[in-house]
Every structure is written in structure tokens, then in C-alpha cells.
Short mmCIF file of C-alpha atoms and ligand atoms in Angstrom, two decimals:
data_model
loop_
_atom_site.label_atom_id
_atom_site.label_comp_id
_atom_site.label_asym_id
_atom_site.label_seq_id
_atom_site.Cartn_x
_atom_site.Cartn_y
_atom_site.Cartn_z
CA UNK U 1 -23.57 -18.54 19.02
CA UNK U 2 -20.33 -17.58 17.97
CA UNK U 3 -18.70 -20.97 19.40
CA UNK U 4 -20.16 -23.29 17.80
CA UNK U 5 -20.79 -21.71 14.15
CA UNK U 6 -17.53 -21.28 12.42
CA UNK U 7 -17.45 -17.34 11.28
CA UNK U 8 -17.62 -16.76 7.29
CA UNK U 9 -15.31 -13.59 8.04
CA UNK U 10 -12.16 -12.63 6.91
CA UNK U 11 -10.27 -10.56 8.70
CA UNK U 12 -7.48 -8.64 7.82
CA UNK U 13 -3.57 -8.86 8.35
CA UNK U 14 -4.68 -12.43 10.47
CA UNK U 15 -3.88 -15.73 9.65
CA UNK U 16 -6.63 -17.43 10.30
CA UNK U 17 -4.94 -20.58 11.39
CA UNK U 18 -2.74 -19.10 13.73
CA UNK U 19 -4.68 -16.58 14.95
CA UNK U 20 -8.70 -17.29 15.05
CA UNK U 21 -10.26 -14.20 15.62
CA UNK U 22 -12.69 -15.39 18.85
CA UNK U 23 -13.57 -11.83 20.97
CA UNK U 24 -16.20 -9.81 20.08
CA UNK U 25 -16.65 -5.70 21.17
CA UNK U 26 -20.10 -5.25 21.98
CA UNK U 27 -19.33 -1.13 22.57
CA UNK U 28 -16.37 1.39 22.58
CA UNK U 29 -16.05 4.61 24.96
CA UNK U 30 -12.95 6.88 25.16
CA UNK U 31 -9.55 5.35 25.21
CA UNK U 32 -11.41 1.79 25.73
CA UNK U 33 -12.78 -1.27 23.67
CA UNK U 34 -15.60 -3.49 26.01
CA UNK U 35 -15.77 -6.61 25.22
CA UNK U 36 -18.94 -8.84 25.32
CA UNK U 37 -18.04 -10.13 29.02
CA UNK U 38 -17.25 -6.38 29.75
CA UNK U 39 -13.92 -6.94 29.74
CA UNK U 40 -12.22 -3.64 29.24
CA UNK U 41 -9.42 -3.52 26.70
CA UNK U 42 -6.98 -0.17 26.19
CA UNK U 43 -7.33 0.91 22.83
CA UNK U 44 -3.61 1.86 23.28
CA UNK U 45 -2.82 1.88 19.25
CA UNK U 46 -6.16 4.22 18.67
CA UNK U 47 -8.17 1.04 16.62
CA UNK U 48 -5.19 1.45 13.91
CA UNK U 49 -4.64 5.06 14.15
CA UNK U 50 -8.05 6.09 13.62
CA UNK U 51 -9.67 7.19 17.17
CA UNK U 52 -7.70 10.57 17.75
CA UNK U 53 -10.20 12.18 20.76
CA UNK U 54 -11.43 9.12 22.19
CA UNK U 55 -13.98 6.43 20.95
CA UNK U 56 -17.28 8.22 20.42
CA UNK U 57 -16.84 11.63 21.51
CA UNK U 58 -20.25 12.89 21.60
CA UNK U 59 -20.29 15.95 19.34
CA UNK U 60 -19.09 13.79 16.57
CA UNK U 61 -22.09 11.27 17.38
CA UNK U 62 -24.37 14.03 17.81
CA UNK U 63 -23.40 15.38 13.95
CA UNK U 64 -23.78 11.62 13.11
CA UNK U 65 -27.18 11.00 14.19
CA UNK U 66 -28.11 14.94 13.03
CA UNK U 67 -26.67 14.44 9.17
CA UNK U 68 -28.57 10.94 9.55
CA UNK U 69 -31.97 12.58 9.82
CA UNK U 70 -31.50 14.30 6.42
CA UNK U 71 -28.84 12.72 4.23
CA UNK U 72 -28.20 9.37 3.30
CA UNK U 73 -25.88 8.85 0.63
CA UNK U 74 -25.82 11.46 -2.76
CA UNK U 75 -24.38 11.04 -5.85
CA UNK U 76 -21.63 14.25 -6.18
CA UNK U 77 -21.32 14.65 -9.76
CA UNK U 78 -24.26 17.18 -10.59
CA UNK U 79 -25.01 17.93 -7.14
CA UNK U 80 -22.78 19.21 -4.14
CA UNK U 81 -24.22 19.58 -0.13
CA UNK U 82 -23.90 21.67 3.10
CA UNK U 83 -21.49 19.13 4.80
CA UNK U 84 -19.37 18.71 2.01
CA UNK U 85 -18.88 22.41 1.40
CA UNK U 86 -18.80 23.54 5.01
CA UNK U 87 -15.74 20.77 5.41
CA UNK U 88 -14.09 21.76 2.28
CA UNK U 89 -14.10 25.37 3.85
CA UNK U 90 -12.91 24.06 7.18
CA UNK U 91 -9.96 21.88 6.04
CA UNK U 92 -8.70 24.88 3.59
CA UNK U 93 -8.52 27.30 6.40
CA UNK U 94 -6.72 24.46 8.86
CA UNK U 95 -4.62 23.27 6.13
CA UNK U 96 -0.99 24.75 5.48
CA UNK U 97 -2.18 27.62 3.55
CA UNK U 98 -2.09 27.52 -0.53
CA UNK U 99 -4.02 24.88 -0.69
CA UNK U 100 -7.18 25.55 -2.96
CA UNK U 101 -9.47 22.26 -3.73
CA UNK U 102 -10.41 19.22 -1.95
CA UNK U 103 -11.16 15.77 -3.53
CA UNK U 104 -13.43 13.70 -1.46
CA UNK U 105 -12.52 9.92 -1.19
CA UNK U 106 -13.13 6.93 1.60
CA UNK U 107 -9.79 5.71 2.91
CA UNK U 108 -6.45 6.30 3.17
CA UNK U 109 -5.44 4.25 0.18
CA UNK U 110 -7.75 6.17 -2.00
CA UNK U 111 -6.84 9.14 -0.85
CA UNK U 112 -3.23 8.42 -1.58
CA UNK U 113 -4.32 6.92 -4.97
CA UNK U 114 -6.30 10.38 -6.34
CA UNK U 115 -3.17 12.32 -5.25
CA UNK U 116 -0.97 9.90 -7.36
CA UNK U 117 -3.76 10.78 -10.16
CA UNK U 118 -3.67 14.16 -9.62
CA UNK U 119 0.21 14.81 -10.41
CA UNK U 120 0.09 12.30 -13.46
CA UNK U 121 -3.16 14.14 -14.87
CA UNK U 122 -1.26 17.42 -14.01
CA UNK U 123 1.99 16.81 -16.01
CA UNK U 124 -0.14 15.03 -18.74
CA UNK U 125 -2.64 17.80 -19.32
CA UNK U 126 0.16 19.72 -19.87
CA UNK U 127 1.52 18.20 -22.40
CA UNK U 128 5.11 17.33 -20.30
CA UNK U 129 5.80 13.49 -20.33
CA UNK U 130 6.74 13.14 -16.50
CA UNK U 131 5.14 9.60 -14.60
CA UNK U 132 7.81 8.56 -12.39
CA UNK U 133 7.42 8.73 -8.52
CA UNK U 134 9.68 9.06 -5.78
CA UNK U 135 9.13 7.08 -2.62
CA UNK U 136 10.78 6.73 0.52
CA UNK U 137 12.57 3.59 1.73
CA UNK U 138 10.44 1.49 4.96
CA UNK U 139 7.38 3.95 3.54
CA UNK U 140 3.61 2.49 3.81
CA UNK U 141 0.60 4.67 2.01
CA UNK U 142 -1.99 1.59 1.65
CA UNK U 143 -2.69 -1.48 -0.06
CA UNK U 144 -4.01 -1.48 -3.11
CA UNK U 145 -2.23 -2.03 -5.92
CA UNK U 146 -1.12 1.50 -6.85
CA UNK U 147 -0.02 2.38 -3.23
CA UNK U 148 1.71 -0.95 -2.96
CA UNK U 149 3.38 0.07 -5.51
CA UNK U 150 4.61 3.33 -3.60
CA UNK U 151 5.25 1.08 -0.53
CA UNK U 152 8.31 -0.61 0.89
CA UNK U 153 8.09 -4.09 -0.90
CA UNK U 154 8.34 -7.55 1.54
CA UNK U 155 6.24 -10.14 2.58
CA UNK U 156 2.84 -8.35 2.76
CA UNK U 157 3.14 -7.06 -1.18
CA UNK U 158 5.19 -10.23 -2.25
CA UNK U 159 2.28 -12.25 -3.84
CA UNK U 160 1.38 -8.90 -5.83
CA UNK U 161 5.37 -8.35 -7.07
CA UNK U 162 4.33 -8.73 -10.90
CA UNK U 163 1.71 -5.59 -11.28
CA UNK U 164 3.41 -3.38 -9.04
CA UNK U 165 5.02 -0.87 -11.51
CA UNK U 166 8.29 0.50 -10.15
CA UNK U 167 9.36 3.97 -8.66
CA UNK U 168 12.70 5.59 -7.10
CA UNK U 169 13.47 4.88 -3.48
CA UNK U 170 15.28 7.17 -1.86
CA UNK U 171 17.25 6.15 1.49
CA UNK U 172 15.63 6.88 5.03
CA UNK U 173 16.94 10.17 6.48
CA UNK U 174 18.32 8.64 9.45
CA UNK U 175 20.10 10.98 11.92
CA UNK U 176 23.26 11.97 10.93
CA UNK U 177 22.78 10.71 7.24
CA UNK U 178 20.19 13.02 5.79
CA UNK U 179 22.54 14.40 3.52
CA UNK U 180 22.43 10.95 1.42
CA UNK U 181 18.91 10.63 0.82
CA UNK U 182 18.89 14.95 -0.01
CA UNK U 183 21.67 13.86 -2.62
CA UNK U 184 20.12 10.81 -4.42
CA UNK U 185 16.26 13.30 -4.38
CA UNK U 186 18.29 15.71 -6.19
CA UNK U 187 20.03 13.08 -8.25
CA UNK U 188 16.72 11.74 -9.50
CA UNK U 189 15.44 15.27 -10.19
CA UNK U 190 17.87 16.04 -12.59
CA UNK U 191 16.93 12.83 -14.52
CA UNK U 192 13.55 15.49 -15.55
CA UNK U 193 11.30 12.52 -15.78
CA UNK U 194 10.07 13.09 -12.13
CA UNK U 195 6.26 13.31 -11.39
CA UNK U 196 6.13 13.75 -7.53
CA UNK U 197 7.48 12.85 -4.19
CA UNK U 198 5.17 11.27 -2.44
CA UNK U 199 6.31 10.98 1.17
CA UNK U 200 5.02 10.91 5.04
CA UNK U 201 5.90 13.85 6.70
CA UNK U 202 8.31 13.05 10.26
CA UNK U 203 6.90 9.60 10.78
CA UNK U 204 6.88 6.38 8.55
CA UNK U 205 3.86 4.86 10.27
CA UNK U 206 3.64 0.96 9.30
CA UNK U 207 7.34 0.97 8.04
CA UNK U 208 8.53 0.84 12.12
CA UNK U 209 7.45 4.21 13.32
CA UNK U 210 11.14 5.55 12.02
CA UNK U 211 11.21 9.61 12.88
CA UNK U 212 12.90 11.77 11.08
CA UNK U 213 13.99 15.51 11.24
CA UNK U 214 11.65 18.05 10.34
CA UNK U 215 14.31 20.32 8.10
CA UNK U 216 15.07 17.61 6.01
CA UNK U 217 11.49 17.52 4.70
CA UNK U 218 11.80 21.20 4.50
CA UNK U 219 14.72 20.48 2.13
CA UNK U 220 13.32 17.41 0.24
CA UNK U 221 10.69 20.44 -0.33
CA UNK U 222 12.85 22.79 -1.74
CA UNK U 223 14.75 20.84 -4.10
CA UNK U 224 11.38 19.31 -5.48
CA UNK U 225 10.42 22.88 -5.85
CA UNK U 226 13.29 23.73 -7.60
CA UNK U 227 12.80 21.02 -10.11
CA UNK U 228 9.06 21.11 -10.59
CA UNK U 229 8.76 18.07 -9.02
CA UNK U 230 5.26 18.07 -7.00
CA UNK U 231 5.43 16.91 -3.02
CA UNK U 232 2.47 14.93 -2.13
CA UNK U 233 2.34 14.34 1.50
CA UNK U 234 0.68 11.38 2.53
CA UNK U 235 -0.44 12.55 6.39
CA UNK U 236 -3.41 10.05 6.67
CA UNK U 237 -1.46 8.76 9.97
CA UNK U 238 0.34 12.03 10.95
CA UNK U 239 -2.10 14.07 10.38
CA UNK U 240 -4.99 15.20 13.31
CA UNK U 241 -2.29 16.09 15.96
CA UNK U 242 -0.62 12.58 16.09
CA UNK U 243 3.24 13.90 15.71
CA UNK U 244 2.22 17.45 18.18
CA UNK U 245 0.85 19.80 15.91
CA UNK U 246 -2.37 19.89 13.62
CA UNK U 247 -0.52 18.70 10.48
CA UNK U 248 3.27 17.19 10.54
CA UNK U 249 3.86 19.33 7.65
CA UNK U 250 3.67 22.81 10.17
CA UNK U 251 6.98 21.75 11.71
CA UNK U 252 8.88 21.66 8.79
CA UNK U 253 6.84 25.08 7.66
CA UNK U 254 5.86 23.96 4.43
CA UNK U 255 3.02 23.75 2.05
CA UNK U 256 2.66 20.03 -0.18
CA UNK U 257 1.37 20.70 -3.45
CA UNK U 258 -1.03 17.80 -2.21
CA UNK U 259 -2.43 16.67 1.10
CA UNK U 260 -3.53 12.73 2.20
CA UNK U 261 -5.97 12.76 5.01
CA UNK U 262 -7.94 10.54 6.55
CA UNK U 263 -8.21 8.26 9.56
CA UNK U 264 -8.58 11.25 11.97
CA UNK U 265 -10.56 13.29 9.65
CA UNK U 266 -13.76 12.17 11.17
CA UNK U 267 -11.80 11.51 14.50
CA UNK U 268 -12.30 8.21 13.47
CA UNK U 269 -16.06 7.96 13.69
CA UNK U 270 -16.91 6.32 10.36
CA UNK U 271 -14.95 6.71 6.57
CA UNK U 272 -13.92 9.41 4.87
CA UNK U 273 -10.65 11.02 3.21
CA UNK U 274 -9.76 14.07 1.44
CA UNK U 275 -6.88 15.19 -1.06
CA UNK U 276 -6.22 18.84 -1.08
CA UNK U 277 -4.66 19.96 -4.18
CA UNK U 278 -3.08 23.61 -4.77
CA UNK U 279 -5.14 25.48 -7.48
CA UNK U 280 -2.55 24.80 -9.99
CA UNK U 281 -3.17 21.47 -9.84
CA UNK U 282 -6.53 22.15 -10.23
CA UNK U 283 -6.54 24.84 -12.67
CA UNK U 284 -4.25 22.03 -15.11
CA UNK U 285 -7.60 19.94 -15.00
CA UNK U 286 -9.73 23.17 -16.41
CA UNK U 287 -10.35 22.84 -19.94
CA UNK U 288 -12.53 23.50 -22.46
CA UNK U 289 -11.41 19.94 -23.76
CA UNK U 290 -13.85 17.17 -21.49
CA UNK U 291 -10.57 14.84 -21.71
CA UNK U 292 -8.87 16.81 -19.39
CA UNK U 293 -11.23 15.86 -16.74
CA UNK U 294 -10.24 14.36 -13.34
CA UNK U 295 -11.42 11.07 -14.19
CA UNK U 296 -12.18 9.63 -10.81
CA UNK U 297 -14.79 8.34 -8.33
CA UNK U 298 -16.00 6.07 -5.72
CA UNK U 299 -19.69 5.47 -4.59
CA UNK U 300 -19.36 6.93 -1.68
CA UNK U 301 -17.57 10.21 -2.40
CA UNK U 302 -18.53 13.01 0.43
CA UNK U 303 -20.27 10.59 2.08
CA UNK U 304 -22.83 13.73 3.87
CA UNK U 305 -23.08 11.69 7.00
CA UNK U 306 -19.15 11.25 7.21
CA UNK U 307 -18.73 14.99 6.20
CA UNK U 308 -20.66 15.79 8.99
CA UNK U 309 -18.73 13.79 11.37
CA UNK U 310 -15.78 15.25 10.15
CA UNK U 311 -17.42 19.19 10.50
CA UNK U 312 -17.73 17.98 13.96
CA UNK U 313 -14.04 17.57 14.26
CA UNK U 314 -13.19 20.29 12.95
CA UNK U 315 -15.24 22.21 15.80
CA UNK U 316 -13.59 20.17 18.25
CA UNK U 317 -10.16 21.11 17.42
CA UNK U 318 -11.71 24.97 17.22
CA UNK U 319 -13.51 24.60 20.67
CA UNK U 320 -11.80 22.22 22.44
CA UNK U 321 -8.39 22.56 23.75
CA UNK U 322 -6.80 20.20 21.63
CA UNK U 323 -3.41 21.49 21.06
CA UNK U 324 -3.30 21.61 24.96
CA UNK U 325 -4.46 17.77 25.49
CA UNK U 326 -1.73 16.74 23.21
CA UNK U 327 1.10 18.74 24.89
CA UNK U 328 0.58 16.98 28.08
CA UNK U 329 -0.20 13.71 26.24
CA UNK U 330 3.75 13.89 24.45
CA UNK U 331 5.35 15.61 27.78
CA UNK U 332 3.78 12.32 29.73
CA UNK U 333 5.25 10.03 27.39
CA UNK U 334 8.57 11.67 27.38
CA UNK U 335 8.40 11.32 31.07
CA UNK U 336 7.27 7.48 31.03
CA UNK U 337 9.99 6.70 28.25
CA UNK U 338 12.95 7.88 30.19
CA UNK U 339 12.14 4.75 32.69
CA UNK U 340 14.09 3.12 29.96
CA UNK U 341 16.51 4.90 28.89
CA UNK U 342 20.06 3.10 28.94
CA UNK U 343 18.07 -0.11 29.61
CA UNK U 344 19.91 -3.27 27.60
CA UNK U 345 16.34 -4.89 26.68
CA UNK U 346 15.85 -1.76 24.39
CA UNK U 347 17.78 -1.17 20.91
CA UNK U 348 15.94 2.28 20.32
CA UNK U 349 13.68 4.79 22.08
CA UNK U 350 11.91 7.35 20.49
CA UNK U 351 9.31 9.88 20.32
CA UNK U 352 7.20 12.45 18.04
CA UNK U 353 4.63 14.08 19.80
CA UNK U 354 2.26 11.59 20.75
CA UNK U 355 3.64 8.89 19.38
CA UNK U 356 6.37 6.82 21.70
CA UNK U 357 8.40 4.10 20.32
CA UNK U 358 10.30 1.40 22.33
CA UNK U 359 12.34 -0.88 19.89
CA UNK U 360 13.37 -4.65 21.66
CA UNK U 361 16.69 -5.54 21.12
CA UNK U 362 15.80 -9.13 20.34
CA UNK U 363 18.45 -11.64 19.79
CA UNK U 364 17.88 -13.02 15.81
CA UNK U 365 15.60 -12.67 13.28
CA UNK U 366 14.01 -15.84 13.98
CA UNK U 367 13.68 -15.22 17.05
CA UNK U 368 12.48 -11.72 16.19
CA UNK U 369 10.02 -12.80 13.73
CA UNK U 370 7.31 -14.05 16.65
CA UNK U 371 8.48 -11.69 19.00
CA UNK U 372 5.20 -9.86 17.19
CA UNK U 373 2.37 -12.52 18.04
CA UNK U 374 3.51 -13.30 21.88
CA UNK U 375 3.97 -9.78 22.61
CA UNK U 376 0.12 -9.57 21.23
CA UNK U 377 -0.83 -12.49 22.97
CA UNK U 378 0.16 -11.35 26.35
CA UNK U 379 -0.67 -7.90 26.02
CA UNK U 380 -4.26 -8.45 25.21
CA UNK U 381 -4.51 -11.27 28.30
CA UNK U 382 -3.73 -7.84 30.38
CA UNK U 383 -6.91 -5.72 28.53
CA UNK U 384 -4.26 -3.68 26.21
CA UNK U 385 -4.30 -3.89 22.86
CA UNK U 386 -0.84 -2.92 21.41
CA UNK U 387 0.30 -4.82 17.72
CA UNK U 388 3.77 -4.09 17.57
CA UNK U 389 5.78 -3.73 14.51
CA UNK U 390 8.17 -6.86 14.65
CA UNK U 391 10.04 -5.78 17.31
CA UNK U 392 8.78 -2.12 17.30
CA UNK U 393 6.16 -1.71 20.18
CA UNK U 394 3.76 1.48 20.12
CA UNK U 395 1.96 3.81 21.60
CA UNK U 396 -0.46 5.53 19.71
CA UNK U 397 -3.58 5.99 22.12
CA UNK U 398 -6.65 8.50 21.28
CA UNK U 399 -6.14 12.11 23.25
CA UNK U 400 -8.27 10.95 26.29
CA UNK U 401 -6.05 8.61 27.63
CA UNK U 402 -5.80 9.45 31.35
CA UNK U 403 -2.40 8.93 32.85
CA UNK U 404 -3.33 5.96 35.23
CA UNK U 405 -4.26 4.35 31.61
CA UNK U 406 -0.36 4.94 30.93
CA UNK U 407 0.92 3.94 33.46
CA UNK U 408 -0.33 0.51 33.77
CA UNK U 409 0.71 0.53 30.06
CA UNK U 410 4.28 1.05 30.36
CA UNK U 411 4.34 -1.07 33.21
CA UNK U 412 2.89 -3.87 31.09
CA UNK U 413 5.61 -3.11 28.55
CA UNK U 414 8.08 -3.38 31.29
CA UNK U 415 6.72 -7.16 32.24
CA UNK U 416 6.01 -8.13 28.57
CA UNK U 417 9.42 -6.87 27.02
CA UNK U 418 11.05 -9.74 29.39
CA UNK U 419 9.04 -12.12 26.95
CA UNK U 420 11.13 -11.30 23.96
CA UNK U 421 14.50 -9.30 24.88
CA UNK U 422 17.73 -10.45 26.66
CA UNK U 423 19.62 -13.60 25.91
CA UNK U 424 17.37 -16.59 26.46
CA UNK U 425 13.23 -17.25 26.87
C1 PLP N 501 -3.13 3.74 7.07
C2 PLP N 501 -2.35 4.48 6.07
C3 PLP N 501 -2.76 4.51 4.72
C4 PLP N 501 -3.90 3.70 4.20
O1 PLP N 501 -5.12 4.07 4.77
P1 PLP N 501 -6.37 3.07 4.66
O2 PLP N 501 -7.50 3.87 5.19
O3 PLP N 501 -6.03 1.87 5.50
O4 PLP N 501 -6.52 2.72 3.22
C5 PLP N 501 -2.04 5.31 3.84
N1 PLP N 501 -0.96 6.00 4.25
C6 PLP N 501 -0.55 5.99 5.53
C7 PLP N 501 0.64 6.81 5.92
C8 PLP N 501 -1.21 5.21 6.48
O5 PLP N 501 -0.76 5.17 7.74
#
């Protein structure tokens, strides 16, 4: 019984002292998480970003349990399949178009990590010495060590300081001061040592859901452009119709020279990523000359099972109206969020497509600092799972979410923001 055996897991992001992990999901369906005494929890934060339709939509199970009665896992060096081609297909033709190649990977991180390959094997193959990266300030794009690296360093990449190698941070386009951070990208540009930009479109994710203005990634694009500097954007969060259209990138209207995806790609079914590359990119990799090879792998590359799921998704967002669903989702947030609006107990409200943002005004920093874990605390006592961002709370549910589901979560926002805001416990 889990009670009395201590568990030999390790979670992640938990501090096991502080915060044992004790409840167990015995199954998932739509916008919900059941627990084993069938307690129903809100999945309100889409199981990190993952679930975009709903928890086990059933065409995606269906391609799961199909692909399962032929493939199991093949090795894809030597030998290519169905799923893998038919999704390669399907995420060109989706993608912002001039994008030529797709790299298969199993997570976010990696994803984010072959990209990061891809422009230094780029520049290297030909022969131009350019390695440095440009970053955004508050960014997130995973955590290993090379996307750590990328990241906004604190507490959570402290311990890891001394391998981290170092890039150019460029300030957060905050309203009315986009022209700084336009300034220092060019800046750096000039300096002609510049690999790529690697940047998430409209919405740092993990950094504190901090939106910014679609034309000033349409800039950041042209000046990169103008400098040969390549623009990988990392859309494993933004991507799958979480900011109101397919890709985050479509606002702004432009192409990346590379593409991050993952977490929706298989609307969150089971792993997989992919890096889309233009067919420059590629083409720099062609050789007669075996060391210009993309040297990468993992075990699992184009996991067929996982391309399948992901094939499935794709018909989903073909069949299905998708585009619709989301619409309504962002209009009934907008709706919900103006319940707040010129309310004290709030620093910040904001929105991009699906995603809605309430930001406590919280007295100090220490007081800030567990504002996190009691907010948690008493939103899961109320069946809602929500992890806010310090003082950032979220909303980032899968598609299905019916608007009864939303209401009772803003109202528990309401209640639980009393917790943490104002003057005094
Ligand atoms: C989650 C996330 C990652 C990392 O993805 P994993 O699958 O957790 O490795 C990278 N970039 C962004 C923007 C993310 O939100």
C-alpha cells in the first residue's frame, strides 16, 4: 500500500520534505485528472502544457492502440516508416511555409537542443566561425544543460552555474519599451559572431507567462535576417493553438529558420518532438565529406507509436473545429478576467489566446516566495490543479474545458487570491 511503504520515486520540481507526493491518478478524461478515491481534479494547467484537446481524446488513442499492433520501437538510421513520413508531410504543410526537413526528437529540451545543433553545424560546415546565441531575458527552453544554458539563470539552474556556457540576453520587450531590446539585438548583430536567436514566440512560458507584441518578433526577425543571424523559435509551449492560432509565429507572419515543437504535438498523448529546419539548413549538412553529418540521436527518435499519435492530431486540427473551440475558449477568458479588472489584490492581468494570467500583488518577497505552495495547497483541496508561477497564477486548460469548469475556477481564484494578496494574512 502506498501508506505504509515509503515511495523510491523522485519526482520532479518537489521537495520531497516539504511536499511528499501522497495522491495517486488512477485515470484521466477530458479537462479532468480522477484520483484513486474518484476524486475529480481540473487539469486547469493542461498536465504542464501538454493536454491541448482534452485528456485522451479518442482518435489519438485509437492511432495509439492501431500503430501498437504493428510498430514497436525502430531504429531510424537505415530505415524510415509510414508514421514518420506521413507526420513529416503533415507538419510541413501546417508549418509557416519554407520550412523543408524535420528532425525527430522526444521532448522539448531535445528538441530545443538539435535546433541549437543545427545553427552551430550550419555556420561550422560552412566554414564561418559564428557560436554565440542570443536569448531572451525571464526565457525557459528546458533543463538540460545546454538549454539551461539558454535559460534565465536563478535558483533552479544555480547548482549547475559552472558548465553553463554563456550567451547574450537581450531585455524583455515589455510594452512601451520594445525599442530597447530591438536596439541591443541589433547591437549584438553587428558584433558578426552571432549564431542564432533562439526565442519563444509572444509568450515566455515558465519565465511568468510575460506577453509580448507580435511586431516586435516580426522585427527581432528582420534584423536577424538582415545579419544572417538564424531565428530559432522555441514554440514547444506556444505552439498547438495555445496563444489563438496554430503556431504563435502566424501572428507575427513570419517564417523561423527553425521550429521547437512538442508537448502538443501528440496532443499530449505520449513523447515526441520535432525540429523543422529550412532546406538551407539542411542542404549545409549535405556533403560528400561524412564529417559534415548531423551528428545526433536519441533511442527513441520517431518513436512510430508517438508519430502516430501525433498523425492523429494533425487530423484533429484538419477535421475538427479547432480554431473555433479556441476562439470561444480566449473570448470566455477575456470575459471571466474583466471580473478583475481595477481590483487592488491584482498587480497585472493578462491574456494571449488561451492563456489568462492574473498576477497577485503580494506584499514582499518573503512573503511572495510561499505565496506559490499555499496557493497550491488550497487549490488542489478544491479538485483544481493550478501551480502558479510565484505570484503568477494560470490558466492553461486543454480545449474541452466547458465553461461551468471556468467558472468555478475563477471563482476559486477569487477565494484563494485572499490567501496571499492585500496587507495582512
Ligand atoms: C516545456 C518547455 C521546454 C522543455 O520541454 P520538455 O519536454 O520539458 O523538455 C522547452 N521550451 C519551452 C518554451 C517549454 O515551455
Amino acid at each position: 500500500m502506498l501508506k505504509s511503504l515509503p515511495s523510491p520515486v523522485w519526482h520532479p520540481f518537489t521537495q520531497h520534505r516539504l511536499d511528499p507526493v501522497t495522491r495517486r491518478i488512477a485515470r484521466t478524461e477530458g479537462a479532468f485528472l480522477y484520483e484513486e478515491d474518484g476524486q475529480a481534479v481540473l487539469d486547469a494547467i493542461s498536465s504542464w502544457w501538454v493536454i491541448t484537446h482534452g485528456h485522451r481524446h479518442p482518435g489519438i488513442m485509437q492511432a495509439i492502440r492501431e500503430a501498437s499492433e504493428r510498430f514497436d520501437q525502430i531504429i531510424f538510421a537505415d530505415y524510415t516508416h509510414e508514421p514518420a513520413e506521413t507526420l513529416a508531410r503533415g507538419l510541413i504543410e501546417l508549418a509557416p511555409s519554407g520550412l523543408a526537413h524535420v528532425f525527430y526528437s522526444d521532448s522539448g529540451s531535445t528538441s530545443v537542443e538539435v535546433a541549437l545543433k543545427m545553427a552551430l553545424g550550419f555556420f561550422h560546415n560552412r566554414g564561418m566561425p559564428r557560436s554565440r546565441i542570443v536569448v531572451m531575458e525571464h526565457s525557459y527552453h528546458g533543463d538540460t544543460i545546454g538549454t539551461m544554458s539558454a535559460g534565465e539563470r536563478g535558483v533552479f539552474n544555480a547548482a549547475y552555474g559552472p558548465l553553463l556556457f554563456s550567451v547574450d540576453s537581450l531585455p524583455f520587450p515589455a510594452a512601451g519599451q520594445e525599442q530597447s531590446t530591438l536596439d541591443a539585438f541589433e547591437r549584438l548583430c553587428r558584433q558578426g559572431d552571432i549564431a542564432a536567436l533562439l526565442i519563444e514566440p509572444l509568450v515566455l512560458g515558465a519565465g511568468g507567462m510575460r506577453i509580448y507584441a507580435p511586431w516586435v518578433l516580426a522585427e527581432l526577425k528582420r534584423i536577424a535576417e538582415g545579419h544572417g543571424v538564424l531565428l530559432i523559435a522555441d514554440e514547444v509551449m506556444t505552439g498547438w493553438g495555445r496563444t489563438g492560432s496554430l503556431f504563435a509565429c502566424q501572428q507575427a507572419g513570419i517564417t523561423p529558420d527553425i521550429l521547437c515543437l512538442s508537448k502538443g504535438l501528440t496532443g499530449g498523448a505520449v513523447p515526441l518532438a520535432a525540429t523543422l529546419c529550412t532546406a538551407e539548413i539542411f542542404e549545409a549538412h549535405l556533403s560528400d565529406d561524412r564529417s559534415h553529418t548531423f551528428f545526433h540521436s536519441s533511442s527513441y527518435t520517431a518513436n512510430p507509436i508517438a508519430c502516430a499519435a501525433a498523425c492523429a492530431n494533425l487530423d484533429i486540427w484538419r477535421s475538427e473545429p479547432v480554431a473555433e473551440r479556441i476562439a470561444t475558449l480566449a473570448a470566455g477568458h477575456g470575459r471571466r478576467l474583466k471580473r478583475f479588472r481595477g481590483d487592488p489584490r491584482f498587480a497585472d492581468l493578462r491574456q494571449c489566446g488561451t492563456i489568462a494570467v492574473m498576477e497577485i500583488n503580494a506584499p514582499s518577497s518573503g512573503y511572495l516566495s510561499d505565496a506559490g505552495p499555499r496557493l497550491r495547497t488550497f487549490f488542489k483541496a478544491r479538485g483544481l490543479l493550478i501551480r502558479p508561477l510565484g505570484n503568477v497564477i494560470y490558466l492553461m486548460t486543454p480545449y474541452c474545458v466547458t465553461p461551468d469548469d471556468l467558472d468555478r475556477a475563477y471563482a476559486t481564484i477569487d477565494e484563494a487570491v485572499d490567501l496571499v494578496a492585500g496587507d495582512g494574512r
